[in-house]
């Protein structure tokens, strides 16, 4: 069984400031972890994913995330926020060894303050 | 972009009527999924398919049925729509390989009056 907790349903940051969106997971097996972004009235788009290897993962649009097994976390960061980053962000997990279903967090809506 | 289309994109219907949503893919992926998205709940899996005529339930399957007669099409049916089924419905596809992401369609906004 697995679950995802995203701390903060709404996050506001100023343009140019650090973006930090938090994700903690629970999984009984080594996880695969994903961050998706959803712009208004659109489907979800993959930002980045962690499968194996390097724990710091770089994605599109300047985002990155670090897998920390000891903290069961996969927080998403971006050094400098841009107005175009305003969207909803979802963390998701699935277990290895044949589990093809994703479990999603409830999402974090990111607002950028000019 | 992954070739996924959903139809219709918007639908308004009345309580008690049957509704069918269609997902069509051109990627020949094995797995197809139906989710609903509601505020405060994120995305919740309704049903998924792992091949033609092979389907299984997700966490919120009550009131929904699915069918997959061809690799490229996955249908979601609400036999008798209720107001609690007002939601945005997303289809997703995946090759089902370990660690592979799912690709999402543009969504269908369904309103049940």
XYZ file of C-alpha atoms in Angstrom:
227
model
C 0.000 0.000 0.000
C 1.177 3.515 -0.649
C 0.076 7.050 0.038
C 1.194 10.611 -0.639
C 0.866 13.688 1.534
C 1.333 17.141 0.090
C 1.742 19.746 2.810
C -0.025 22.960 1.948
C -2.931 23.002 -0.481
C -2.045 26.584 -1.432
C 1.408 28.147 -1.634
C 2.165 31.738 -2.621
C 5.616 33.029 -3.494
C 6.899 36.250 -4.971
C 8.252 36.321 -8.492
C 11.955 35.519 -8.316
C 11.723 33.788 -4.941
C 12.417 30.150 -4.142
C 9.627 27.689 -4.798
C 9.347 24.756 -2.374
C 6.467 22.304 -2.629
C 6.470 19.483 -0.119
C 5.681 15.825 -0.718
C 5.989 12.935 1.709
C 5.180 9.386 0.723
C 4.499 6.063 2.309
C 5.290 2.884 0.463
C 5.841 -0.694 1.526
C 8.225 -1.232 -1.387
C 10.907 0.995 -2.954
C 8.981 3.706 -4.714
C 8.915 5.412 -8.031
C 8.053 9.076 -7.497
C 6.586 11.645 -9.865
C 5.727 15.312 -9.961
C 3.055 16.498 -12.372
C 1.900 20.042 -13.196
C -1.598 21.044 -14.261
C -2.295 24.401 -15.879
C -5.869 25.706 -15.865
C -8.273 23.678 -17.980
C -5.580 21.246 -19.059
C -4.509 17.710 -18.300
C -1.524 16.753 -16.196
C 1.988 17.046 -17.566
C 5.020 15.263 -16.163
C 7.595 17.581 -14.559
C 10.072 14.972 -13.389
C 10.392 11.504 -11.944
C 12.645 9.444 -9.723
C 13.200 5.800 -10.517
C 16.730 4.748 -9.590
C 20.179 6.245 -9.417
C 20.849 9.886 -8.613
C 18.562 11.150 -5.897
C 18.529 14.724 -7.214
C 16.316 14.752 -10.264
C 16.062 17.629 -12.720
C 12.921 18.265 -14.689
C 11.418 20.688 -17.132
C 11.032 24.445 -16.609
C 13.907 24.618 -14.096
C 12.312 22.396 -11.459
C 14.134 19.741 -9.505
C 13.342 17.335 -6.685
C 15.410 15.304 -4.265
C 14.515 11.807 -3.117
C 15.337 11.408 0.573
C 14.671 7.877 1.689
C 15.396 8.578 5.364
C 12.789 11.329 5.385
C 10.396 9.610 2.933
C 10.254 12.897 1.061
C 10.376 14.095 -2.529
C 10.111 17.874 -2.307
C 9.930 19.976 -5.472
C 12.009 23.140 -5.773
C 12.810 25.917 -8.208
C 15.370 28.614 -7.366
C 13.497 31.528 -8.916
C 9.747 31.604 -9.480
C 8.294 32.883 -12.714
C 4.749 34.042 -13.347
C 4.274 31.126 -15.737
C 4.809 28.673 -12.859
C 1.366 29.432 -11.476
C -0.437 26.092 -11.637
C -1.443 23.098 -9.564
C 1.210 20.538 -8.737
C 0.669 16.888 -7.898
C 3.049 14.407 -6.343
C 2.475 10.721 -7.114
C 3.973 7.398 -6.117
C 3.862 3.847 -7.292
C 5.544 0.790 -5.986
C 7.955 -1.302 -7.904
C 7.592 -4.932 -8.774
C 4.598 -4.807 -11.005
C 2.450 -2.130 -9.442
C 1.280 -0.084 -12.399
C -1.130 2.185 -10.503
C -0.217 5.685 -9.359
C -1.364 7.133 -6.060
C -1.683 10.921 -6.151
C -1.489 13.552 -3.483
C -4.285 16.085 -3.175
C -2.316 18.770 -4.963
C -0.750 22.153 -4.179
C -1.908 25.270 -5.955
C 1.013 27.627 -6.549
C 0.344 31.347 -6.856
C 3.058 33.746 -7.992
C 2.911 37.283 -6.601
C 4.205 39.935 -9.010
C 2.461 15.170 -26.740
C 1.072 11.688 -26.269
C -1.815 11.050 -28.647
C -4.769 10.978 -26.301
C -8.154 12.484 -26.999
C -11.259 12.545 -24.860
C -14.811 13.113 -25.997
C -16.898 14.959 -25.255
C -14.846 17.694 -23.625
C -17.871 19.150 -21.864
C -21.220 17.612 -21.035
C -24.239 18.652 -19.043
C -26.785 15.972 -18.254
C -29.625 15.267 -15.884
C -29.759 12.939 -12.906
C -30.701 9.418 -13.882
C -29.521 9.539 -17.487
C -26.770 7.286 -18.820
C -23.521 8.911 -19.891
C -20.560 7.493 -21.806
C -17.173 9.143 -22.008
C -14.635 8.049 -24.574
C -10.863 7.957 -24.443
C -8.914 7.320 -27.614
C -5.154 6.788 -27.923
C -2.812 6.517 -30.866
C 0.227 5.307 -28.874
C -0.671 1.616 -28.712
C -0.037 1.631 -24.953
C -1.198 -1.388 -22.991
C -2.586 0.393 -19.942
C -5.438 2.887 -19.875
C -6.935 4.598 -16.836
C -9.929 6.689 -15.856
C -9.597 9.214 -13.022
C -11.876 11.807 -11.559
C -10.572 15.080 -10.176
C -12.384 16.908 -7.413
C -11.218 19.826 -5.245
C -9.454 18.601 -2.128
C -9.204 15.036 -3.397
C -6.613 15.215 -6.129
C -6.997 12.482 -8.725
C -8.751 9.274 -7.797
C -8.650 6.144 -9.910
C -12.030 4.872 -11.096
C -11.109 1.913 -13.311
C -8.169 0.839 -15.380
C -7.443 -1.579 -18.186
C -4.359 -3.692 -18.796
C -5.423 -5.002 -22.196
C -8.368 -5.566 -24.499
C -11.280 -6.811 -22.394
C -9.066 -6.774 -19.264
C -10.188 -4.244 -16.690
C -10.054 -3.766 -12.943
C -11.556 -1.478 -10.330
C -9.914 1.513 -8.756
C -10.660 3.194 -5.461
C -13.909 4.951 -6.531
C -15.525 2.511 -8.951
C -19.075 2.444 -7.557
C -21.565 3.766 -10.131
C -19.133 3.410 -13.029
C -18.438 0.721 -15.588
C -15.829 0.494 -18.337
C -15.196 -1.367 -21.538
C -12.234 -1.841 -23.800
C -12.951 -3.673 -27.031
C -9.974 -2.237 -28.912
C -6.490 -1.284 -27.780
C -7.063 2.351 -28.671
C -10.444 2.958 -27.011
C -11.471 2.926 -23.356
C -15.043 3.846 -22.499
C -16.346 5.018 -19.129
C -20.081 4.671 -18.522
C -22.209 6.159 -15.808
C -25.272 3.925 -15.937
C -27.495 6.399 -14.102
C -25.752 9.697 -13.442
C -25.992 11.339 -10.022
C -25.036 14.838 -8.899
C -22.117 13.370 -6.927
C -20.600 12.340 -10.244
C -20.227 15.944 -11.330
C -16.475 16.158 -11.815
C -13.637 16.466 -14.275
C -12.705 13.108 -15.746
C -9.240 12.349 -17.048
C -8.046 9.467 -19.122
C -4.422 8.373 -18.915
C -2.284 5.854 -20.760
C 0.947 4.053 -19.981
C 3.064 1.300 -21.454
C 3.015 -0.219 -17.974
C 6.768 -0.598 -17.785
C 8.375 -0.299 -14.373
C 8.906 3.342 -13.459
C 7.149 4.662 -16.540
C 4.906 7.669 -16.164
C 1.310 7.966 -17.226
C 0.282 10.378 -19.970
C -2.916 12.316 -19.507
C -5.664 13.449 -21.825
C -7.193 16.940 -21.766
C -10.148 15.970 -19.563
C -13.934 15.967 -19.758
C -15.953 18.307 -17.568
C -19.212 16.593 -16.632
C -22.055 18.369 -14.867
C -25.004 16.348 -13.584
C -28.025 18.519 -12.751
